[in-house]
Amino acid sequence: MQQKIIILDFGSQTTQLIGRRVRELDTFCEILPYNKYPVGNDDDVIGVILSGSPYSVHDPEAFKVDLSQFVGRIPVLGICYGAQFISHTLGGRVEKADSREYGRANLQTVDASNPLFKGFDQHSQVWMSHGDTITAIPDGFEIIGSTKDVQNAAFYHAPGNCQLSIVNCQLEKGIWAVQFHPEVYHTLQGKQLLKNFVVDICGSRQEWSAASFVESTVATLRYQLGNDRVILGLSGGVDSSVAAVLLNKAIGSHLTCIFVDHGMLRKNEFQQVMDDYKVLGLNVIGVDASEKFFADLAGVTEPEQKRKIIGRDFVEVFNAEAKKITDAKWLAQGTIYPDRIESLNITGKVIKSHHNVGGLPKEMHLRLCEPLKWLFKDEVRRVGRQLQMPEHLITRHPFPGPGLAVRILGDITREKVRILQDADDIYIRGLREYVDTDGETLYNKVWQAGAILLSTVRSVGVMGDERTYENPVALRAVTSTDAMTADWAHLPYDFLAKVSNEIINKVRGVNRVCYDISSKPPATIEWE
């Protein structure tokens, strides 16, 4: 039986970070909505973590969970709102803080004898982000960590006799709660705290690894699919490529891949990707459907409408090709865990549509196979290396499903795509060729990069002795670990100067280059 940590999501922006940190401890975890704890089916659950939330525990619409489902039987860790909810529910007191407690703080006192703080420094930096604060902890709990401004920064209830109203028997497992966020980078010993909880307190055997995932997934796919024919939609990205190689390892010639060219891929990308897949031994059908996509996008400027049209057309083209494979019973996708979590956000707010999530066309009559649905992006790359895939495929930057259509502001034309392809090619090639002082290429040091054509904007320029009135191009490069948050990459000035000069000199239609220094949040990585 595979051990797992359940993370109950109360709507925090950093819930996925908790999941990633747990996975980094070679421990499987599952992020579930706050009200979806697997009652009666939790024999493999070794610990429960309650996430933060945008709500106050006093808000009428605040998310609530029945703690009696797991408190006492399984170790529990509450983070920020999770800690406040524990206190509020079990008889403590949570009140609005005089001022919002946000940013860096230092633990002034830490009970190093408590297993949660094993190996902690006495003045370790933590990250606070809350408007309420816990002014009194419930009976039976003890304070194990404080900061200058937050007395109840961390508290704990030991196993044993318990008077908590929600527990009708002895408390077999302890309860821990912290008002700071151990999952974020700015909590310097946050990884240590989570390791103490997951490994020492919950008893993880740390058996989750790329090798174990490949072994178990291949065996599961063989059992699940048997001799059935499977169709996989390829995009050229790392997720669908790894999914294809994994399926090929499991079922070989029973897999047929379809790669649709919507005309908005990077320069020469369609042929390059087809060549890569041939080397991998995959059975791939390439379809040039660019005429249809350009026709249907003509005059469309609204970003979400662009995404919807491209998603609809992709399904139509893919469906037409898939129907030719009359014995197919399964559709495989390279959907990864963050796609599923973000698309099914418990707040019900959609930031942007995901092109590979949301169900199948009913007329396809195919069952869905998602071999990577439990993996984060960095885990997908580790699986790719385990499968001995070419490194340039594994390290390929994320690229939006709608392609350059969401990197062109305004309507889409072939000429605009040509301009952006040429500018983007110079930029990405430059990132691959520039070796930084530490011997690493800039391409491998950033999470994602691309050029954006500001086709709704014109700027005056001078080339030779002539006045120009053409479009600017914005360059974007970010550093990240999971794309939920991202910072702009501090690229060297000499690199930016060289790339800017080359784009302006070589790309017809561009006379100005800018560099985007916005972080996520508040901006998103893509402009549309």
Short mmCIF file of C-alpha atoms in Angstrom, two decimals:
data_model
loop_
_atom_site.label_atom_id
_atom_site.label_comp_id
_atom_site.label_asym_id
_atom_site.label_seq_id
_atom_site.Cartn_x
_atom_site.Cartn_y
_atom_site.Cartn_z
CA MET A 1 0.00 0.00 0.00
CA GLN A 2 1.38 3.40 -1.02
CA GLN A 3 1.68 5.88 1.83
CA LYS A 4 0.37 9.38 1.22
CA ILE A 5 -0.08 12.76 2.82
CA ILE A 6 -3.46 14.43 2.28
CA ILE A 7 -3.32 18.22 1.80
CA LEU A 8 -6.72 19.84 2.26
CA ASP A 9 -6.91 22.97 0.11
CA PHE A 10 -8.70 25.97 1.58
CA GLY A 11 -7.93 28.14 -1.45
CA SER A 12 -4.39 29.34 -0.73
CA GLN A 13 -2.15 30.44 -3.63
CA THR A 14 0.65 28.34 -2.13
CA THR A 15 -1.18 25.04 -1.63
CA GLN A 16 0.63 23.52 -4.61
CA LEU A 17 3.93 24.55 -3.04
CA ILE A 18 3.08 22.44 -0.01
CA GLY A 19 2.50 19.51 -2.35
CA ARG A 20 5.78 20.05 -4.15
CA ARG A 21 7.71 20.25 -0.89
CA VAL A 22 6.18 16.96 0.25
CA ARG A 23 7.03 15.30 -3.07
CA GLU A 24 10.61 16.57 -2.72
CA LEU A 25 10.72 14.40 0.40
CA ASP A 26 10.07 11.36 -1.84
CA THR A 27 6.60 11.07 -0.36
CA PHE A 28 3.39 10.85 -2.36
CA CYS A 29 0.74 13.44 -1.54
CA GLU A 30 -2.69 14.32 -2.83
CA ILE A 31 -4.22 17.80 -2.80
CA LEU A 32 -7.96 17.67 -2.21
CA PRO A 33 -10.64 20.34 -1.76
CA TYR A 34 -11.14 21.15 1.92
CA ASN A 35 -14.46 19.22 1.96
CA LYS A 36 -13.33 16.08 0.13
CA TYR A 37 -11.41 14.16 2.77
CA PRO A 38 -11.65 10.43 1.87
CA VAL A 39 -13.76 9.29 4.82
CA GLY A 40 -13.69 5.52 5.25
CA ASN A 41 -10.95 5.15 2.64
CA ASP A 42 -7.88 6.55 4.34
CA ASP A 43 -5.93 3.51 5.49
CA ASP A 44 -2.95 4.66 3.41
CA VAL A 45 -3.05 8.24 4.77
CA ILE A 46 -0.15 8.89 7.16
CA GLY A 47 -0.71 12.62 7.71
CA VAL A 48 -3.02 15.55 6.98
CA ILE A 49 -1.99 19.14 6.23
CA LEU A 50 -4.51 22.01 6.29
CA SER A 51 -3.52 24.82 3.89
CA GLY A 52 -3.85 28.57 4.09
CA SER A 53 -6.85 30.46 2.71
CA PRO A 54 -7.86 33.91 1.45
CA TYR A 55 -10.69 33.88 4.02
CA SER A 56 -10.90 34.72 7.69
CA VAL A 57 -12.32 32.00 9.94
CA HIS A 58 -15.01 34.54 10.83
CA ASP A 59 -16.19 35.09 7.25
CA PRO A 60 -19.68 33.65 6.61
CA GLU A 61 -18.38 32.00 3.42
CA ALA A 62 -15.17 30.67 5.05
CA PHE A 63 -14.33 27.08 4.14
CA LYS A 64 -14.80 24.60 6.98
CA VAL A 65 -13.92 20.94 7.47
CA ASP A 66 -15.11 18.39 10.01
CA LEU A 67 -11.92 17.81 12.00
CA SER A 68 -13.35 14.70 13.64
CA GLN A 69 -12.75 12.85 10.38
CA PHE A 70 -9.01 12.64 11.07
CA VAL A 71 -7.92 14.51 14.23
CA GLY A 72 -6.76 12.02 16.83
CA ARG A 73 -6.20 9.15 14.40
CA ILE A 74 -3.69 10.79 12.02
CA PRO A 75 -1.01 13.46 12.64
CA VAL A 76 -2.29 16.90 11.60
CA LEU A 77 -0.41 20.07 10.63
CA GLY A 78 -2.32 23.34 10.20
CA ILE A 79 -0.66 26.12 8.19
CA CYS A 80 -1.77 29.78 8.54
CA TYR A 81 -5.58 29.59 8.04
CA GLY A 82 -5.28 25.88 8.86
CA ALA A 83 -3.76 26.80 12.23
CA GLN A 84 -6.39 29.46 12.86
CA PHE A 85 -9.19 27.08 11.91
CA ILE A 86 -7.85 24.48 14.37
CA SER A 87 -7.70 27.05 17.15
CA HIS A 88 -11.10 28.58 16.35
CA THR A 89 -12.81 25.17 16.11
CA LEU A 90 -11.26 23.62 19.22
CA GLY A 91 -11.95 26.47 21.64
CA GLY A 92 -9.16 28.99 21.07
CA ARG A 93 -9.58 32.59 20.00
CA VAL A 94 -8.83 34.18 16.61
CA GLU A 95 -9.10 37.95 16.24
CA LYS A 96 -8.40 40.54 13.60
CA ALA A 97 -4.81 41.76 13.90
CA ASP A 98 -4.15 45.47 14.47
CA SER A 99 -2.23 45.42 11.19
CA ARG A 100 -1.87 42.74 8.54
CA GLU A 101 1.05 40.47 9.43
CA TYR A 102 2.77 40.02 6.09
CA GLY A 103 6.38 39.31 5.19
CA ARG A 104 9.51 38.18 6.95
CA ALA A 105 9.61 37.55 10.70
CA ASN A 106 12.01 35.77 13.02
CA LEU A 107 11.18 33.10 15.56
CA GLN A 108 12.26 34.48 18.94
CA THR A 109 11.59 31.33 20.93
CA VAL A 110 11.47 27.79 19.59
CA ASP A 111 10.90 24.57 21.53
CA ALA A 112 13.70 22.57 19.89
CA SER A 113 12.65 19.51 21.87
CA ASN A 114 9.40 19.32 19.91
CA PRO A 115 9.75 16.99 16.91
CA LEU A 116 8.35 19.63 14.54
CA PHE A 117 11.30 21.95 15.27
CA LYS A 118 14.09 19.39 15.34
CA GLY A 119 17.26 21.01 14.00
CA PHE A 120 15.78 24.53 14.02
CA ASP A 121 17.78 27.65 14.78
CA GLN A 122 16.45 29.82 17.61
CA HIS A 123 16.03 32.90 15.38
CA SER A 124 15.06 31.24 12.13
CA GLN A 125 13.33 33.44 9.52
CA VAL A 126 9.72 32.62 8.63
CA TRP A 127 7.14 34.14 6.27
CA MET A 128 3.84 35.50 7.59
CA SER A 129 0.75 36.28 5.49
CA HIS A 130 -2.46 36.79 7.47
CA GLY A 131 -4.91 39.47 8.59
CA ASP A 132 -6.18 37.57 11.66
CA THR A 133 -4.06 36.30 14.52
CA ILE A 134 -4.52 33.64 17.20
CA THR A 135 -4.82 35.42 20.53
CA ALA A 136 -5.58 32.32 22.62
CA ILE A 137 -4.87 28.65 21.90
CA PRO A 138 -7.31 25.88 22.90
CA ASP A 139 -7.04 24.05 26.23
CA GLY A 140 -4.59 21.19 26.12
CA PHE A 141 -2.29 22.89 23.59
CA GLU A 142 1.10 24.41 24.33
CA ILE A 143 3.06 27.14 22.54
CA ILE A 144 6.20 25.84 20.79
CA GLY A 145 7.18 28.90 18.76
CA SER A 146 6.78 32.70 18.93
CA THR A 147 7.93 35.78 17.03
CA LYS A 148 8.26 39.35 18.30
CA ASP A 149 4.70 40.19 17.24
CA VAL A 150 3.02 36.77 17.19
CA GLN A 151 3.06 34.91 20.50
CA ASN A 152 1.16 31.88 19.18
CA ALA A 153 3.22 31.43 16.02
CA ALA A 154 3.34 27.66 16.57
CA PHE A 155 1.47 25.40 18.99
CA TYR A 156 0.94 21.71 19.62
CA HIS A 157 -1.24 19.12 21.30
CA ALA A 158 0.54 15.95 22.32
CA PRO A 159 -1.00 12.48 21.94
CA GLY A 160 -2.73 11.19 25.05
CA ASN A 161 -5.77 12.12 27.09
CA CYS A 162 -7.75 14.84 25.41
CA GLN A 163 -10.75 16.93 26.39
CA LEU A 164 -11.40 18.19 22.86
CA SER A 165 -15.10 18.11 22.08
CA ILE A 166 -14.54 16.60 18.64
CA VAL A 167 -12.56 13.61 19.92
CA ASN A 168 -14.48 10.95 21.79
CA CYS A 169 -11.48 8.81 22.69
CA GLN A 170 -7.81 9.18 23.46
CA LEU A 171 -5.84 11.40 21.10
CA GLU A 172 -3.59 8.79 19.48
CA LYS A 173 -1.78 11.23 17.19
CA GLY A 174 -0.65 14.80 17.82
CA ILE A 175 -1.81 18.10 16.33
CA TRP A 176 0.63 20.80 15.18
CA ALA A 177 -0.17 24.30 13.92
CA VAL A 178 1.94 27.18 12.61
CA GLN A 179 0.77 30.68 11.63
CA PHE A 180 3.62 31.08 9.12
CA HIS A 181 4.12 29.39 5.73
CA PRO A 182 6.85 26.71 5.81
CA GLU A 183 6.28 25.91 2.12
CA VAL A 184 7.55 29.24 0.75
CA TYR A 185 11.16 30.05 -0.05
CA HIS A 186 11.36 32.90 2.51
CA THR A 187 10.83 30.53 5.44
CA LEU A 188 14.47 29.51 5.52
CA GLN A 189 14.01 26.22 7.41
CA GLY A 190 10.59 25.44 6.00
CA LYS A 191 11.81 22.31 4.23
CA GLN A 192 13.25 21.08 7.52
CA LEU A 193 9.92 21.66 9.29
CA LEU A 194 7.99 19.76 6.62
CA LYS A 195 10.54 16.95 6.68
CA ASN A 196 10.18 16.73 10.45
CA PHE A 197 6.41 16.41 10.05
CA VAL A 198 6.27 14.12 7.02
CA VAL A 199 9.20 11.81 7.76
CA ASP A 200 9.69 11.84 11.54
CA ILE A 201 6.16 12.47 12.80
CA CYS A 202 4.11 10.78 10.07
CA GLY A 203 6.63 8.02 9.39
CA SER A 204 7.04 8.31 5.62
CA ARG A 205 9.19 5.55 4.14
CA GLN A 206 10.19 7.99 1.34
CA GLU A 207 9.50 5.48 -1.42
CA TRP A 208 8.14 7.91 -4.04
CA SER A 209 10.75 8.34 -6.83
CA ALA A 210 11.01 8.61 -10.61
CA ALA A 211 12.17 5.00 -10.86
CA SER A 212 9.33 3.68 -8.70
CA PHE A 213 6.84 5.81 -10.65
CA VAL A 214 8.00 4.43 -14.01
CA GLU A 215 7.93 0.85 -12.77
CA SER A 216 4.48 1.06 -11.18
CA THR A 217 2.94 3.18 -13.96
CA VAL A 218 4.13 0.94 -16.79
CA ALA A 219 2.74 -2.09 -14.95
CA THR A 220 -0.57 -0.28 -14.32
CA LEU A 221 -0.85 0.86 -17.96
CA ARG A 222 -0.25 -2.66 -19.24
CA TYR A 223 -2.97 -3.99 -16.97
CA GLN A 224 -5.37 -1.10 -17.64
CA LEU A 225 -4.97 -0.94 -21.43
CA GLY A 226 -4.23 -4.56 -22.34
CA ASN A 227 -4.24 -4.84 -26.15
CA ASP A 228 -6.46 -1.78 -26.66
CA ARG A 229 -5.49 0.91 -29.17
CA VAL A 230 -4.59 4.27 -27.60
CA ILE A 231 -4.46 7.69 -29.27
CA LEU A 232 -2.31 10.45 -27.79
CA GLY A 233 -2.38 14.13 -28.73
CA LEU A 234 1.19 15.42 -28.85
CA SER A 235 2.16 19.08 -28.48
CA GLY A 236 5.95 18.86 -28.65
CA GLY A 237 6.21 19.82 -24.98
CA VAL A 238 7.83 17.82 -22.22
CA ASP A 239 4.55 16.62 -20.66
CA SER A 240 3.01 15.01 -23.73
CA SER A 241 6.41 13.72 -24.88
CA VAL A 242 7.09 11.96 -21.57
CA ALA A 243 3.54 10.58 -21.56
CA ALA A 244 4.13 9.20 -25.08
CA VAL A 245 7.43 7.51 -24.20
CA LEU A 246 5.90 6.05 -21.03
CA LEU A 247 2.94 4.64 -22.98
CA ASN A 248 5.25 3.39 -25.73
CA LYS A 249 7.25 1.50 -23.11
CA ALA A 250 4.03 -0.05 -21.79
CA ILE A 251 2.07 -0.89 -24.96
CA GLY A 252 4.42 -0.25 -27.92
CA SER A 253 2.72 -0.35 -31.33
CA HIS A 254 -0.75 -0.10 -29.78
CA LEU A 255 -0.06 3.64 -29.31
CA THR A 256 -0.75 6.13 -32.13
CA CYS A 257 0.25 9.77 -31.60
CA ILE A 258 -1.27 12.76 -33.42
CA PHE A 259 0.61 16.05 -33.65
CA VAL A 260 -1.54 18.96 -34.89
CA ASP A 261 0.18 22.03 -36.34
CA HIS A 262 -2.12 25.02 -35.81
CA GLY A 263 0.33 27.35 -37.53
CA MET A 264 1.36 29.17 -34.38
CA LEU A 265 4.25 27.00 -33.24
CA ARG A 266 7.78 28.37 -32.97
CA LYS A 267 9.92 28.73 -36.09
CA ASN A 268 10.51 25.34 -37.80
CA GLU A 269 9.15 23.63 -34.69
CA PHE A 270 6.75 21.26 -36.43
CA GLN A 271 9.46 19.51 -38.43
CA GLN A 272 11.96 19.56 -35.57
CA VAL A 273 9.49 17.89 -33.22
CA MET A 274 8.50 15.30 -35.83
CA ASP A 275 12.19 14.43 -36.24
CA ASP A 276 12.61 14.10 -32.47
CA TYR A 277 9.65 11.72 -32.23
CA LYS A 278 11.02 9.60 -35.04
CA VAL A 279 14.27 9.17 -33.09
CA LEU A 280 12.21 8.09 -30.04
CA GLY A 281 10.55 5.38 -32.12
CA LEU A 282 7.05 6.79 -31.71
CA ASN A 283 4.28 6.22 -34.23
CA VAL A 284 3.28 9.83 -35.00
CA ILE A 285 0.81 11.28 -37.49
CA GLY A 286 1.52 14.94 -38.30
CA VAL A 287 -1.40 17.15 -39.38
CA ASP A 288 -1.00 20.65 -40.88
CA ALA A 289 -4.28 22.39 -40.01
CA SER A 290 -2.99 25.96 -40.03
CA GLU A 291 -5.42 27.17 -42.73
CA LYS A 292 -8.42 26.30 -40.56
CA PHE A 293 -6.99 27.92 -37.43
CA PHE A 294 -6.01 31.17 -39.15
CA ALA A 295 -9.41 31.43 -40.82
CA ASP A 296 -11.32 30.91 -37.58
CA LEU A 297 -9.10 33.37 -35.68
CA ALA A 298 -9.43 36.15 -38.23
CA GLY A 299 -10.34 39.41 -36.51
CA VAL A 300 -10.46 37.90 -33.01
CA THR A 301 -8.64 40.00 -30.39
CA GLU A 302 -9.99 38.90 -26.98
CA PRO A 303 -7.49 36.51 -25.30
CA GLU A 304 -9.96 34.04 -23.79
CA GLN A 305 -11.87 33.86 -27.08
CA LYS A 306 -8.63 33.03 -28.87
CA ARG A 307 -8.03 30.18 -26.44
CA LYS A 308 -11.56 28.86 -26.83
CA ILE A 309 -11.39 28.91 -30.64
CA ILE A 310 -8.02 27.17 -30.72
CA GLY A 311 -9.22 24.58 -28.20
CA ARG A 312 -12.40 23.95 -30.22
CA ASP A 313 -10.55 23.70 -33.54
CA PHE A 314 -7.92 21.41 -32.05
CA VAL A 315 -10.63 19.02 -30.88
CA GLU A 316 -12.31 19.09 -34.31
CA VAL A 317 -9.06 18.41 -36.19
CA PHE A 318 -7.91 15.82 -33.69
CA ASN A 319 -11.31 14.13 -33.70
CA ALA A 320 -11.38 13.91 -37.51
CA GLU A 321 -7.95 12.26 -37.52
CA ALA A 322 -8.75 10.00 -34.57
CA LYS A 323 -11.90 8.66 -36.27
CA LYS A 324 -9.64 7.15 -38.95
CA ILE A 325 -8.27 4.85 -36.24
CA THR A 326 -11.45 2.84 -35.95
CA ASP A 327 -10.30 0.42 -33.26
CA ALA A 328 -9.13 3.08 -30.77
CA LYS A 329 -10.61 2.81 -27.27
CA TRP A 330 -8.54 5.29 -25.25
CA LEU A 331 -7.42 8.91 -25.52
CA ALA A 332 -4.19 9.68 -23.66
CA GLN A 333 -3.19 13.19 -22.52
CA GLY A 334 -0.10 14.71 -20.95
CA THR A 335 -2.17 16.37 -18.22
CA ILE A 336 -0.09 16.97 -15.09
CA TYR A 337 -1.19 17.60 -11.52
CA PRO A 338 -1.05 21.44 -11.50
CA ASP A 339 -3.35 21.52 -14.57
CA ARG A 340 -5.96 19.51 -12.72
CA ILE A 341 -5.69 21.48 -9.46
CA GLU A 342 -5.82 24.92 -11.11
CA SER A 343 -8.64 23.95 -13.46
CA LEU A 344 -10.72 22.59 -10.57
CA ASN A 345 -9.92 25.49 -8.23
CA ILE A 346 -12.26 25.34 -5.24
CA THR A 347 -13.03 29.05 -5.47
CA GLY A 348 -14.63 28.46 -8.86
CA LYS A 349 -12.67 31.31 -10.47
CA VAL A 350 -11.01 30.55 -13.83
CA ILE A 351 -7.94 32.68 -14.58
CA LYS A 352 -7.42 31.17 -18.02
CA SER A 353 -8.57 28.02 -19.79
CA HIS A 354 -6.35 24.94 -19.88
CA HIS A 355 -6.31 23.40 -23.34
CA ASN A 356 -6.06 19.79 -22.17
CA VAL A 357 -8.45 19.71 -19.22
CA GLY A 358 -12.20 19.71 -19.10
CA GLY A 359 -13.46 16.49 -20.57
CA LEU A 360 -13.69 14.76 -23.95
CA PRO A 361 -16.05 15.41 -26.84
CA LYS A 362 -18.94 13.01 -26.29
CA GLU A 363 -18.88 11.86 -29.90
CA MET A 364 -15.35 10.45 -29.53
CA HIS A 365 -16.55 7.64 -27.24
CA LEU A 366 -13.03 7.19 -25.90
CA ARG A 367 -11.93 6.54 -22.35
CA LEU A 368 -9.36 8.88 -20.84
CA CYS A 369 -5.81 7.86 -19.90
CA GLU A 370 -3.61 10.37 -18.07
CA PRO A 371 -0.38 8.65 -16.99
CA LEU A 372 1.18 11.86 -15.58
CA LYS A 373 -1.86 13.16 -13.73
CA TRP A 374 -0.20 12.94 -10.31
CA LEU A 375 3.11 14.61 -11.29
CA PHE A 376 4.43 18.15 -10.94
CA LYS A 377 6.52 19.57 -13.80
CA ASP A 378 9.89 18.90 -12.17
CA GLU A 379 8.81 15.31 -11.50
CA VAL A 380 7.85 14.88 -15.17
CA ARG A 381 11.40 15.90 -16.10
CA ARG A 382 12.87 13.39 -13.64
CA VAL A 383 10.70 10.67 -15.17
CA GLY A 384 11.91 11.71 -18.64
CA ARG A 385 15.51 11.28 -17.54
CA GLN A 386 14.64 7.93 -15.99
CA LEU A 387 13.27 6.95 -19.43
CA GLN A 388 16.59 8.14 -20.97
CA MET A 389 14.95 10.73 -23.23
CA PRO A 390 17.11 13.36 -25.01
CA GLU A 391 17.98 16.20 -22.66
CA HIS A 392 16.80 18.95 -25.05
CA LEU A 393 13.29 17.49 -24.91
CA ILE A 394 13.32 17.17 -21.13
CA THR A 395 14.57 20.72 -20.50
CA ARG A 396 12.29 22.33 -23.10
CA HIS A 397 10.55 25.35 -21.62
CA PRO A 398 6.78 25.25 -21.09
CA PHE A 399 4.95 26.55 -24.16
CA PRO A 400 1.26 27.53 -24.20
CA GLY A 401 -1.13 25.18 -25.99
CA PRO A 402 -2.50 28.04 -28.15
CA GLY A 403 1.10 28.79 -29.11
CA LEU A 404 2.09 32.23 -30.35
CA ALA A 405 -1.58 33.23 -30.61
CA VAL A 406 -1.47 34.27 -26.94
CA ARG A 407 1.87 36.04 -27.44
CA ILE A 408 0.46 38.35 -30.11
CA LEU A 409 -1.61 41.22 -28.74
CA GLY A 410 -4.54 41.85 -31.05
CA ASP A 411 -5.76 39.80 -34.01
CA ILE A 412 -3.78 36.96 -35.55
CA THR A 413 -2.38 36.97 -39.09
CA ARG A 414 0.27 34.89 -40.81
CA GLU A 415 2.48 37.97 -41.18
CA LYS A 416 2.32 38.72 -37.44
CA VAL A 417 3.15 35.08 -36.65
CA ARG A 418 6.10 35.29 -39.07
CA ILE A 419 7.42 38.42 -37.33
CA LEU A 420 7.10 36.86 -33.89
CA GLN A 421 8.61 33.54 -34.98
CA ASP A 422 11.68 35.32 -36.32
CA ALA A 423 12.10 37.48 -33.18
CA ASP A 424 11.45 34.56 -30.83
CA ASP A 425 13.93 32.35 -32.70
CA ILE A 426 16.71 34.90 -32.24
CA TYR A 427 15.86 35.24 -28.53
CA ILE A 428 15.62 31.52 -27.71
CA ARG A 429 18.70 30.66 -29.77
CA GLY A 430 20.58 33.39 -27.90
CA LEU A 431 19.52 31.96 -24.53
CA ARG A 432 20.76 28.51 -25.58
CA GLU A 433 24.11 29.84 -26.81
CA TYR A 434 24.94 32.27 -23.98
CA VAL A 435 26.98 30.53 -21.28
CA ASP A 436 26.91 32.39 -17.96
CA THR A 437 29.86 32.78 -15.61
CA ASP A 438 28.98 29.54 -13.80
CA GLY A 439 29.14 27.50 -17.02
CA GLU A 440 25.34 27.13 -17.36
CA THR A 441 23.39 28.37 -20.38
CA LEU A 442 20.81 31.07 -19.78
CA TYR A 443 18.17 28.80 -21.31
CA ASN A 444 18.69 26.21 -18.57
CA LYS A 445 18.70 28.87 -15.84
CA VAL A 446 15.24 30.24 -16.60
CA TRP A 447 11.92 28.45 -16.24
CA GLN A 448 10.24 29.91 -19.31
CA ALA A 449 11.07 32.51 -21.95
CA GLY A 450 9.50 33.90 -25.08
CA ALA A 451 8.92 36.99 -27.15
CA ILE A 452 5.62 38.89 -27.29
CA LEU A 453 4.54 40.95 -30.30
CA LEU A 454 2.76 44.16 -29.28
CA SER A 455 0.90 44.36 -32.56
CA THR A 456 -1.66 46.82 -31.15
CA VAL A 457 1.14 49.32 -30.50
CA ARG A 458 3.29 51.24 -32.98
CA SER A 459 6.43 53.16 -32.12
CA VAL A 460 8.55 55.62 -34.07
CA GLY A 461 12.09 54.64 -34.94
CA VAL A 462 14.96 55.56 -37.26
CA MET A 463 16.73 53.10 -39.53
CA GLY A 464 19.42 54.64 -41.69
CA ASP A 465 18.07 58.05 -42.52
CA GLU A 466 14.46 56.93 -42.67
CA ARG A 467 11.66 57.19 -40.12
CA THR A 468 9.99 53.90 -39.20
CA TYR A 469 6.64 53.29 -37.58
CA GLU A 470 6.58 49.62 -36.55
CA ASN A 471 5.77 47.26 -33.70
CA PRO A 472 7.66 46.74 -30.44
CA VAL A 473 8.58 43.26 -29.20
CA ALA A 474 8.68 42.47 -25.47
CA LEU A 475 11.01 39.78 -24.19
CA ARG A 476 9.87 37.70 -21.21
CA ALA A 477 11.97 35.35 -19.06
CA VAL A 478 11.05 34.10 -15.60
CA THR A 479 12.53 31.93 -12.91
CA SER A 480 10.23 29.55 -11.05
CA THR A 481 9.89 26.05 -9.67
CA ASP A 482 6.23 25.37 -10.45
CA ALA A 483 4.81 28.36 -12.40
CA MET A 484 2.38 29.17 -9.57
CA THR A 485 4.71 32.03 -8.65
CA ALA A 486 7.51 33.43 -10.80
CA ASP A 487 10.10 36.20 -10.72
CA TRP A 488 11.54 37.96 -13.74
CA ALA A 489 14.95 36.62 -14.71
CA HIS A 490 17.87 39.02 -14.26
CA LEU A 491 19.44 38.43 -17.68
CA PRO A 492 22.87 40.00 -18.33
CA TYR A 493 22.80 43.44 -19.95
CA ASP A 494 25.26 42.44 -22.67
CA PHE A 495 22.98 39.53 -23.64
CA LEU A 496 19.89 41.75 -23.80
CA ALA A 497 21.78 44.36 -25.83
CA LYS A 498 22.98 41.75 -28.34
CA VAL A 499 19.54 40.13 -28.75
CA SER A 500 17.78 43.49 -29.04
CA ASN A 501 20.18 44.66 -31.69
CA GLU A 502 19.86 41.42 -33.68
CA ILE A 503 16.05 41.44 -33.59
CA ILE A 504 15.78 45.07 -34.73
CA ASN A 505 18.32 44.57 -37.51
CA LYS A 506 17.02 41.25 -38.82
CA VAL A 507 13.26 41.12 -38.21
CA ARG A 508 11.17 43.16 -40.62
CA GLY A 509 8.32 44.90 -38.77
CA VAL A 510 10.09 45.44 -35.43
CA ASN A 511 11.90 48.64 -34.42
CA ARG A 512 11.92 48.46 -30.62
CA VAL A 513 12.64 45.76 -28.01
CA CYS A 514 11.54 45.90 -24.34
CA TYR A 515 12.18 43.56 -21.42
CA ASP A 516 9.31 42.56 -19.11
CA ILE A 517 10.29 42.84 -15.41
CA SER A 518 6.91 41.85 -13.92
CA SER A 519 6.63 39.03 -11.40
CA LYS A 520 3.77 36.56 -10.90
CA PRO A 521 1.70 37.60 -9.03
CA PRO A 522 0.47 40.22 -9.85
CA ALA A 523 1.24 39.56 -13.53
CA THR A 524 0.91 36.17 -15.23
CA ILE A 525 3.78 34.56 -17.15
CA GLU A 526 1.99 34.84 -20.48
CA TRP A 527 0.58 38.19 -21.54
CA GLU A 528 -2.74 36.70 -22.64
#
